[in-house]
Amino acid sequence: MYNITVLAGDGIGPEITNEAVKVLNAAGKVFGIKFNFQNALIGGCAYEKYSNPLPDETIQMSHDCDAVLLGAVGDWKYDTLPPELRPERALLGIRKELNLYANLRPVVIFDELISYSALKPEIIKGTDVVIVRELTGDVYFGTPKGIEVRIDEDGNGVRYGYNNMIYSEKEIERIAHVAFRTASSRNKKLCSVDKANVLDVSRLWREIMIDVSKSYSDVELTHMYVDNAAMQLVANPRQFDTIVTGNIFGDILSDEASMISGSLGLLPSASMSDDGSVALYEPIHGSAPDLKGLNVANPIATILSAAMMMKYSFKNNEAYELIFNSVKQVLKDGCRTKDIHKDGDKLLSTAEMGDAVCNKILSV
Ligand code: IPM
Ligand code: MG
């Protein structure tokens, strides 16, 4: 029996997490596992109820469980709120609370969807990349930060906005170990992405990556500047195996990488801390407020995030494989949500896609 805290969040969050919960229950049936789901509020919905996007109760329930499943947070209607009340702040808050410094974002390419990518099939076929994104540091959390008036040379007040891109060697070291272990379990190629030609923080990043590489003689470490990496990712994605990078570069590169797969609605993620701690699973995409309540969103990214939960939190690789292959089969059957739909495909709603995956799981 596993206790899972579900933080559905805003926009399409409730719809997509609902499908992932159905899928976990279906997999649970096959493997004789019982899940106990408890819901808590995060983001805009928590702000509406408690005037706080990350209530203490949500933090507590996320600590006191075996894993957290998260949908998405945010809505344009909160754009004018002060920063500390914005839904995104709650997401950063829960990541920091649970010390989720390691975010694994596998770029999954389904052969069935190759022709749906904006990129040419011959470029993307066979791509298999994991982006290891540092998640609790960088310009996202660095201080000092803010917007303030400073007096310029002419004596006039001018507003400045600033953030601090900062990493300690300890923070770099621990994400490096996760990345090297990840690469070591894969094709043993690790590409560290930075901007060491310009940024001091990146020079330290690179130095530590090289230091840590000495403990992993089986892994080949290379370095790439982030601008070049962004270009290489779409020019020749197959050259990459495991990528490790900081919070902001990882955020941007993972959205870019999702386009290799055909849709932002396909990529899952796992956010982890040290061994034995609670991990959090969420799609890499956002809350898509324009799709809210329409039952059209693609739940696959969240379903695959639930699969990653089985693998990483519950060490059940068989359940991971079963969910993953069931998604694959459903796609092979021509089932598509709106974001990956072409003439001749079966158009499924969010709930129908979840049901289709559950049926495949239960048909084994
Ligand atoms: C992501 C998202 C978040 C991030 C936002 C919603 C705060 O873009 O998980 O990639 O920037 O980390
Ligand atoms: Mg992002």
GROMACS .gro file of C-alpha atoms and ligand atoms in nm:
model
  377
    1MET     CA    1   0.000   0.000   0.000
    2TYR     CA    2   0.140   0.336  -0.107
    3ASN     CA    3   0.021   0.679   0.001
    4ILE     CA    4   0.026   0.930  -0.279
    5THR     CA    5  -0.040   1.299  -0.242
    6VAL     CA    6  -0.202   1.440  -0.554
    7LEU     CA    7  -0.144   1.809  -0.620
    8ALA     CA    8  -0.366   1.859  -0.923
    9GLY     CA    9  -0.321   2.235  -0.936
   10ASP     CA   10  -0.473   2.465  -1.196
   11GLY     CA   11  -0.587   2.469  -1.557
   12ILE     CA   12  -0.573   2.120  -1.707
   13GLY     CA   13  -0.401   1.989  -1.391
   14PRO     CA   14  -0.709   1.816  -1.245
   15GLU     CA   15  -0.795   1.650  -1.578
   16ILE     CA   16  -0.451   1.509  -1.648
   17THR     CA   17  -0.377   1.392  -1.292
   18ASN     CA   18  -0.715   1.220  -1.290
   19GLU     CA   19  -0.602   1.002  -1.582
   20ALA     CA   20  -0.268   0.926  -1.419
   21VAL     CA   21  -0.452   0.817  -1.103
   22LYS     CA   22  -0.670   0.584  -1.312
   23VAL     CA   23  -0.360   0.439  -1.474
   24LEU     CA   24  -0.187   0.384  -1.139
   25ASN     CA   25  -0.495   0.205  -1.011
   26ALA     CA   26  -0.501  -0.015  -1.321
   27ALA     CA   27  -0.132  -0.100  -1.281
   28GLY     CA   28  -0.196  -0.158  -0.912
   29LYS     CA   29  -0.457  -0.417  -1.001
   30VAL     CA   30  -0.210  -0.604  -1.220
   31PHE     CA   31   0.067  -0.600  -0.961
   32GLY     CA   32  -0.143  -0.635  -0.646
   33ILE     CA   33  -0.055  -0.289  -0.517
   34LYS     CA   34  -0.301  -0.062  -0.340
   35PHE     CA   35  -0.274   0.311  -0.369
   36ASN     CA   36  -0.421   0.555  -0.124
   37PHE     CA   37  -0.461   0.894  -0.293
   38GLN     CA   38  -0.509   1.215  -0.100
   39ASN     CA   39  -0.562   1.550  -0.266
   40ALA     CA   40  -0.413   1.880  -0.159
   41LEU     CA   41  -0.429   2.227  -0.308
   42ILE     CA   42  -0.141   2.405  -0.476
   43GLY     CA   43  -0.114   2.714  -0.697
   44GLY     CA   44  -0.405   2.935  -0.796
   45CYS     CA   45  -0.670   2.708  -0.647
   46ALA     CA   46  -0.493   2.720  -0.310
   47TYR     CA   47  -0.461   3.095  -0.337
   48GLU     CA   48  -0.838   3.124  -0.400
   49LYS     CA   49  -0.919   2.923  -0.089
   50TYR     CA   50  -0.645   3.019   0.156
   51SER     CA   51  -0.490   3.334   0.002
   52ASN     CA   52  -0.174   3.123  -0.005
   53PRO     CA   53  -0.059   2.927  -0.312
   54LEU     CA   54   0.133   2.679  -0.095
   55PRO     CA   55  -0.060   2.612   0.228
   56ASP     CA   56   0.118   2.445   0.522
   57GLU     CA   57  -0.121   2.153   0.496
   58THR     CA   58  -0.007   2.088   0.139
   59ILE     CA   59   0.358   2.095   0.247
   60GLN     CA   60   0.283   1.859   0.536
   61MET     CA   61   0.090   1.614   0.318
   62SER     CA   62   0.371   1.616   0.062
   63HIS     CA   63   0.624   1.525   0.332
   64ASP     CA   64   0.401   1.257   0.484
   65CYS     CA   65   0.351   1.032   0.183
   66ASP     CA   66   0.538   0.788  -0.037
   67ALA     CA   67   0.530   1.002  -0.353
   68VAL     CA   68   0.373   1.319  -0.490
   69LEU     CA   69   0.190   1.342  -0.822
   70LEU     CA   70   0.157   1.696  -0.953
   71GLY     CA   71  -0.044   1.834  -1.245
   72ALA     CA   72   0.042   2.194  -1.323
   73VAL     CA   73   0.001   2.540  -1.172
   74GLY     CA   74  -0.077   2.885  -1.305
   75ASP     CA   75  -0.332   3.094  -1.486
   76TRP     CA   76  -0.306   3.429  -1.662
   77LYS     CA   77  -0.553   3.572  -1.417
   78TYR     CA   78  -0.283   3.559  -1.147
   79ASP     CA   79  -0.028   3.749  -1.358
   80THR     CA   80  -0.090   4.070  -1.166
   81LEU     CA   81  -0.048   3.917  -0.819
   82PRO     CA   82   0.263   4.004  -0.619
   83PRO     CA   83   0.537   3.746  -0.688
   84GLU     CA   84   0.504   3.569  -0.351
   85LEU     CA   85   0.137   3.492  -0.417
   86ARG     CA   86   0.177   3.366  -0.773
   87PRO     CA   87   0.103   2.999  -0.841
   88GLU     CA   88   0.453   2.941  -0.983
   89ARG     CA   89   0.599   3.040  -0.648
   90ALA     CA   90   0.418   2.744  -0.494
   91LEU     CA   91   0.577   2.505  -0.740
   92LEU     CA   92   0.923   2.640  -0.662
   93GLY     CA   93   0.828   2.629  -0.294
   94ILE     CA   94   0.733   2.263  -0.292
   95ARG     CA   95   1.046   2.170  -0.490
   96LYS     CA   96   1.257   2.352  -0.232
   97GLU     CA   97   1.059   2.213   0.067
   98LEU     CA   98   1.117   1.856  -0.048
   99ASN     CA   99   1.477   1.937  -0.152
  100LEU     CA  100   1.406   1.806  -0.503
  101TYR     CA  101   1.735   1.911  -0.656
  102ALA     CA  102   1.746   1.650  -0.931
  103ASN     CA  103   1.492   1.670  -1.210
  104LEU     CA  104   1.504   1.390  -1.468
  105ARG     CA  105   1.338   1.475  -1.798
  106PRO     CA  106   1.357   1.190  -2.046
  107VAL     CA  107   1.288   1.290  -2.406
  108VAL     CA  108   1.071   1.003  -2.516
  109ILE     CA  109   1.032   0.947  -2.888
  110PHE     CA  110   0.756   0.710  -2.991
  111ASP     CA  111   0.817   0.566  -3.337
  112GLU     CA  112   0.441   0.592  -3.383
  113LEU     CA  113   0.465   0.971  -3.359
  114ILE     CA  114   0.777   1.036  -3.563
  115SER     CA  115   0.584   1.199  -3.846
  116TYR     CA  116   0.412   1.431  -3.597
  117SER     CA  117   0.729   1.610  -3.499
  118ALA     CA  118   0.811   1.945  -3.656
  119LEU     CA  119   1.154   1.797  -3.729
  120LYS     CA  120   1.241   1.555  -4.008
  121PRO     CA  121   1.200   1.184  -3.927
  122GLU     CA  122   1.558   1.101  -4.031
  123ILE     CA  123   1.689   1.356  -3.780
  124ILE     CA  124   1.487   1.245  -3.479
  125LYS     CA  125   1.448   0.869  -3.528
  126GLY     CA  126   1.622   0.678  -3.251
  127THR     CA  127   1.666   0.983  -3.025
  128ASP     CA  128   1.696   0.882  -2.660
  129VAL     CA  129   1.804   1.163  -2.430
  130VAL     CA  130   1.764   1.233  -2.061
  131ILE     CA  131   1.801   1.587  -1.939
  132VAL     CA  132   1.917   1.604  -1.578
  133ARG     CA  133   1.810   1.950  -1.467
  134GLU     CA  134   1.924   2.099  -1.136
  135LEU     CA  135   1.600   2.215  -0.974
  136THR     CA  136   1.656   2.402  -0.648
  137GLY     CA  137   1.925   2.656  -0.730
  138ASP     CA  138   2.037   2.899  -0.999
  139VAL     CA  139   1.868   3.224  -1.089
  140TYR     CA  140   1.535   3.072  -0.977
  141PHE     CA  141   1.631   3.092  -0.610
  142GLY     CA  142   1.942   3.309  -0.595
  143THR     CA  143   1.952   3.622  -0.383
  144PRO     CA  144   1.972   3.919  -0.388
  145LYS     CA  145   1.683   3.969  -0.626
  146GLY     CA  146   1.410   4.219  -0.684
  147ILE     CA  147   1.301   4.535  -0.856
  148GLU     CA  148   1.424   4.857  -0.703
  149VAL     CA  149   1.489   5.219  -0.784
  150ARG     CA  150   1.850   5.324  -0.811
  151ILE     CA  151   1.980   5.669  -0.875
  152ASP     CA  152   2.163   5.701  -1.207
  153GLU     CA  153   2.448   5.942  -1.300
  154ASP     CA  154   2.202   6.224  -1.370
  155GLY     CA  155   2.047   6.189  -1.026
  156ASN     CA  156   1.730   6.037  -1.164
  157GLY     CA  157   1.560   5.732  -1.018
  158VAL     CA  158   1.567   5.434  -1.254
  159ARG     CA  159   1.412   5.097  -1.182
  160TYR     CA  160   1.638   4.794  -1.194
  161GLY     CA  161   1.525   4.432  -1.202
  162TYR     CA  162   1.779   4.171  -1.102
  163ASN     CA  163   1.829   3.808  -1.007
  164ASN     CA  164   2.137   3.621  -0.903
  165MET     CA  165   2.265   3.321  -1.097
  166ILE     CA  166   2.443   3.139  -0.818
  167TYR     CA  167   2.551   2.784  -0.741
  168SER     CA  168   2.755   2.652  -0.453
  169GLU     CA  169   3.007   2.378  -0.525
  170LYS     CA  170   2.801   2.145  -0.306
  171GLU     CA  171   2.492   2.200  -0.518
  172ILE     CA  172   2.687   2.135  -0.836
  173GLU     CA  173   2.854   1.829  -0.690
  174ARG     CA  174   2.532   1.653  -0.587
  175ILE     CA  175   2.361   1.706  -0.924
  176ALA     CA  176   2.682   1.591  -1.094
  177HIS     CA  177   2.665   1.261  -0.907
  178VAL     CA  178   2.303   1.208  -1.012
  179ALA     CA  179   2.395   1.287  -1.372
  180PHE     CA  180   2.698   1.057  -1.380
  181ARG     CA  181   2.498   0.773  -1.225
  182THR     CA  182   2.222   0.832  -1.482
  183ALA     CA  183   2.470   0.832  -1.770
  184SER     CA  184   2.644   0.527  -1.628
  185SER     CA  185   2.315   0.334  -1.637
  186ARG     CA  186   2.263   0.441  -2.001
  187ASN     CA  187   2.505   0.491  -2.291
  188LYS     CA  188   2.774   0.637  -2.067
  189LYS     CA  189   2.792   0.974  -2.239
  190LEU     CA  190   2.734   1.286  -2.032
  191CYS     CA  191   2.719   1.632  -2.185
  192SER     CA  192   2.735   1.917  -1.935
  193VAL     CA  193   2.570   2.232  -2.068
  194ASP     CA  194   2.682   2.572  -1.939
  195LYS     CA  195   2.788   2.919  -2.050
  196ALA     CA  196   3.143   2.905  -1.921
  197ASN     CA  197   3.269   3.140  -2.192
  198VAL     CA  198   3.078   3.422  -2.022
  199LEU     CA  199   2.953   3.328  -1.674
  200ASP     CA  200   3.161   3.274  -1.361
  201VAL     CA  201   2.895   3.049  -1.216
  202SER     CA  202   2.940   2.828  -1.522
  203ARG     CA  203   3.318   2.819  -1.480
  204LEU     CA  204   3.268   2.673  -1.134
  205TRP     CA  205   3.003   2.436  -1.271
  206ARG     CA  206   3.247   2.304  -1.532
  207GLU     CA  207   3.531   2.269  -1.281
  208ILE     CA  208   3.315   2.061  -1.046
  209MET     CA  209   3.181   1.845  -1.331
  210ILE     CA  210   3.541   1.763  -1.425
  211ASP     CA  211   3.629   1.686  -1.060
  212VAL     CA  212   3.332   1.454  -1.015
  213SER     CA  213   3.402   1.282  -1.349
  214LYS     CA  214   3.716   1.134  -1.192
  215SER     CA  215   3.495   0.899  -0.987
  216TYR     CA  216   3.314   0.774  -1.298
  217SER     CA  217   3.578   0.643  -1.535
  218ASP     CA  218   3.312   0.456  -1.736
  219VAL     CA  219   3.136   0.779  -1.838
  220GLU     CA  220   3.267   1.011  -2.109
  221LEU     CA  221   3.215   1.376  -2.008
  222THR     CA  222   3.185   1.650  -2.269
  223HIS     CA  223   3.093   2.018  -2.235
  224MET     CA  224   2.879   2.239  -2.451
  225TYR     CA  225   2.775   2.604  -2.433
  226VAL     CA  226   2.403   2.640  -2.394
  227ASP     CA  227   2.347   2.834  -2.716
  228ASN     CA  228   2.525   2.567  -2.913
  229ALA     CA  229   2.338   2.293  -2.724
  230ALA     CA  230   2.005   2.452  -2.817
  231MET     CA  231   2.109   2.438  -3.182
  232GLN     CA  232   2.260   2.087  -3.165
  233LEU     CA  233   1.949   1.951  -2.997
  234VAL     CA  234   1.739   2.011  -3.305
  235ALA     CA  235   2.019   1.967  -3.562
  236ASN     CA  236   2.133   1.627  -3.439
  237PRO     CA  237   1.956   1.510  -3.122
  238ARG     CA  238   2.097   1.157  -3.151
  239GLN     CA  239   2.445   1.280  -3.050
  240PHE     CA  240   2.317   1.321  -2.693
  241ASP     CA  241   2.269   1.053  -2.429
  242THR     CA  242   2.253   1.229  -2.091
  243ILE     CA  243   2.260   1.607  -2.053
  244VAL     CA  244   2.323   1.778  -1.721
  245THR     CA  245   2.257   2.145  -1.675
  246GLY     CA  246   2.141   2.415  -1.436
  247ASN     CA  247   1.786   2.514  -1.353
  248ILE     CA  248   1.716   2.784  -1.612
  249PHE     CA  249   1.905   2.624  -1.901
  250GLY     CA  250   1.732   2.293  -1.822
  251ASP     CA  251   1.392   2.460  -1.821
  252ILE     CA  252   1.446   2.605  -2.166
  253LEU     CA  253   1.621   2.306  -2.324
  254SER     CA  254   1.355   2.062  -2.203
  255ASP     CA  255   1.074   2.259  -2.365
  256GLU     CA  256   1.279   2.269  -2.683
  257ALA     CA  257   1.347   1.895  -2.659
  258SER     CA  258   0.976   1.822  -2.628
  259MET     CA  259   0.934   1.935  -2.986
  260ILE     CA  260   1.155   1.649  -3.100
  261SER     CA  261   0.891   1.415  -2.962
  262GLY     CA  262   0.605   1.595  -3.137
  263SER     CA  263   0.420   1.755  -2.847
  264LEU     CA  264   0.484   1.925  -2.517
  265GLY     CA  265   0.210   1.697  -2.388
  266LEU     CA  266   0.430   1.389  -2.403
  267LEU     CA  267   0.724   1.453  -2.173
  268PRO     CA  268   0.722   1.335  -1.811
  269SER     CA  269   0.956   1.420  -1.528
  270ALA     CA  270   1.073   1.296  -1.192
  271SER     CA  271   1.207   1.534  -0.930
  272MET     CA  272   1.418   1.368  -0.668
  273SER     CA  273   1.617   1.431  -0.357
  274ASP     CA  274   1.859   1.204  -0.173
  275ASP     CA  275   1.782   0.832  -0.165
  276GLY     CA  276   1.487   0.739   0.051
  277SER     CA  277   1.322   1.084   0.038
  278VAL     CA  278   0.985   1.165  -0.114
  279ALA     CA  279   1.000   1.233  -0.489
  280LEU     CA  280   0.760   1.433  -0.703
  281TYR     CA  281   0.634   1.344  -1.049
  282GLU     CA  282   0.493   1.596  -1.293
  283PRO     CA  283   0.465   1.657  -1.667
  284ILE     CA  284   0.713   1.913  -1.800
  285HIS     CA  285   0.434   2.121  -1.952
  286GLY     CA  286   0.225   2.392  -1.791
  287SER     CA  287  -0.138   2.436  -1.692
  288ALA     CA  288  -0.271   2.540  -2.037
  289PRO     CA  289  -0.555   2.756  -1.894
  290ASP     CA  290  -0.707   2.789  -2.242
  291LEU     CA  291  -0.775   2.413  -2.245
  292LYS     CA  292  -0.909   2.393  -1.890
  293GLY     CA  293  -1.223   2.186  -1.854
  294LEU     CA  294  -1.245   2.106  -2.225
  295ASN     CA  295  -1.134   1.743  -2.186
  296VAL     CA  296  -0.890   1.782  -2.476
  297ALA     CA  297  -0.551   1.797  -2.301
  298ASN     CA  298  -0.301   1.518  -2.360
  299PRO     CA  299  -0.262   1.317  -2.036
  300ILE     CA  300   0.034   1.110  -2.163
  301ALA     CA  301   0.306   1.325  -2.003
  302THR     CA  302   0.137   1.283  -1.665
  303ILE     CA  303   0.069   0.913  -1.721
  304LEU     CA  304   0.437   0.861  -1.804
  305SER     CA  305   0.528   1.061  -1.493
  306ALA     CA  306   0.322   0.808  -1.294
  307ALA     CA  307   0.519   0.534  -1.470
  308MET     CA  308   0.841   0.700  -1.354
  309MET     CA  309   0.698   0.698  -1.001
  310MET     CA  310   0.663   0.320  -1.021
  311LYS     CA  311   1.023   0.291  -1.134
  312TYR     CA  312   1.200   0.541  -0.910
  313SER     CA  313   0.991   0.561  -0.593
  314PHE     CA  314   0.857   0.206  -0.582
  315LYS     CA  315   1.141   0.029  -0.766
  316ASN     CA  316   0.888  -0.152  -0.982
  317ASN     CA  317   1.042  -0.154  -1.326
  318GLU     CA  318   0.786  -0.401  -1.454
  319ALA     CA  319   0.502  -0.162  -1.378
  320TYR     CA  320   0.698   0.117  -1.544
  321GLU     CA  321   0.740  -0.096  -1.856
  322LEU     CA  322   0.377  -0.200  -1.855
  323ILE     CA  323   0.249   0.158  -1.843
  324PHE     CA  324   0.503   0.275  -2.099
  325ASN     CA  325   0.424  -0.007  -2.343
  326SER     CA  326   0.051   0.041  -2.296
  327VAL     CA  327   0.087   0.406  -2.401
  328LYS     CA  328   0.289   0.289  -2.699
  329GLN     CA  329   0.024   0.036  -2.797
  330VAL     CA  330  -0.253   0.292  -2.772
  331LEU     CA  331  -0.057   0.522  -3.002
  332LYS     CA  332   0.004   0.231  -3.237
  333ASP     CA  333  -0.373   0.181  -3.250
  334GLY     CA  334  -0.396   0.533  -3.391
  335CYS     CA  335  -0.546   0.692  -3.082
  336ARG     CA  336  -0.456   1.061  -3.051
  337THR     CA  337  -0.547   1.359  -2.842
  338LYS     CA  338  -0.594   1.690  -3.020
  339ASP     CA  339  -0.231   1.805  -2.991
  340ILE     CA  340  -0.104   1.504  -3.189
  341HIS     CA  341  -0.399   1.453  -3.419
  342LYS     CA  342  -0.394   1.425  -3.798
  343ASP     CA  343  -0.662   1.330  -4.049
  344GLY     CA  344  -0.744   0.962  -4.022
  345ASP     CA  345  -0.645   0.929  -3.655
  346LYS     CA  346  -0.891   0.841  -3.383
  347LEU     CA  347  -0.947   1.162  -3.188
  348LEU     CA  348  -0.971   1.091  -2.816
  349SER     CA  349  -1.058   1.316  -2.527
  350THR     CA  350  -0.835   1.339  -2.220
  351ALA     CA  351  -1.049   1.086  -2.033
  352GLU     CA  352  -1.076   0.851  -2.331
  353MET     CA  353  -0.697   0.850  -2.367
  354GLY     CA  354  -0.664   0.757  -2.000
  355ASP     CA  355  -0.925   0.483  -2.041
  356ALA     CA  356  -0.752   0.347  -2.349
  357VAL     CA  357  -0.422   0.318  -2.159
  358CYS     CA  358  -0.599   0.151  -1.863
  359ASN     CA  359  -0.765  -0.102  -2.094
  360LYS     CA  360  -0.429  -0.194  -2.244
  361ILE     CA  361  -0.279  -0.233  -1.897
  362LEU     CA  362  -0.564  -0.456  -1.784
  363SER     CA  363  -0.559  -0.664  -2.101
  364VAL     CA  364  -0.218  -0.818  -2.026
  365IPM     C1  365   0.873   2.366  -1.557
  365IPM     C2  366   0.794   2.495  -1.554
  365IPM     C3  367   0.821   2.569  -1.423
  365IPM     C4  368   0.969   2.599  -1.418
  365IPM     C5  369   0.738   2.696  -1.402
  365IPM     C6  370   0.590   2.670  -1.413
  365IPM     C7  371   0.769   2.762  -1.271
  365IPM     O1  372   0.821   2.571  -1.666
  365IPM     O2  373   0.857   2.282  -1.468
  365IPM     O3  374   0.950   2.348  -1.651
  365IPM     O4  375   1.014   2.702  -1.471
  365IPM     O5  376   1.043   2.520  -1.360
  366MG      MG  377   0.941   2.475  -1.810
   0.00000   0.00000   0.00000
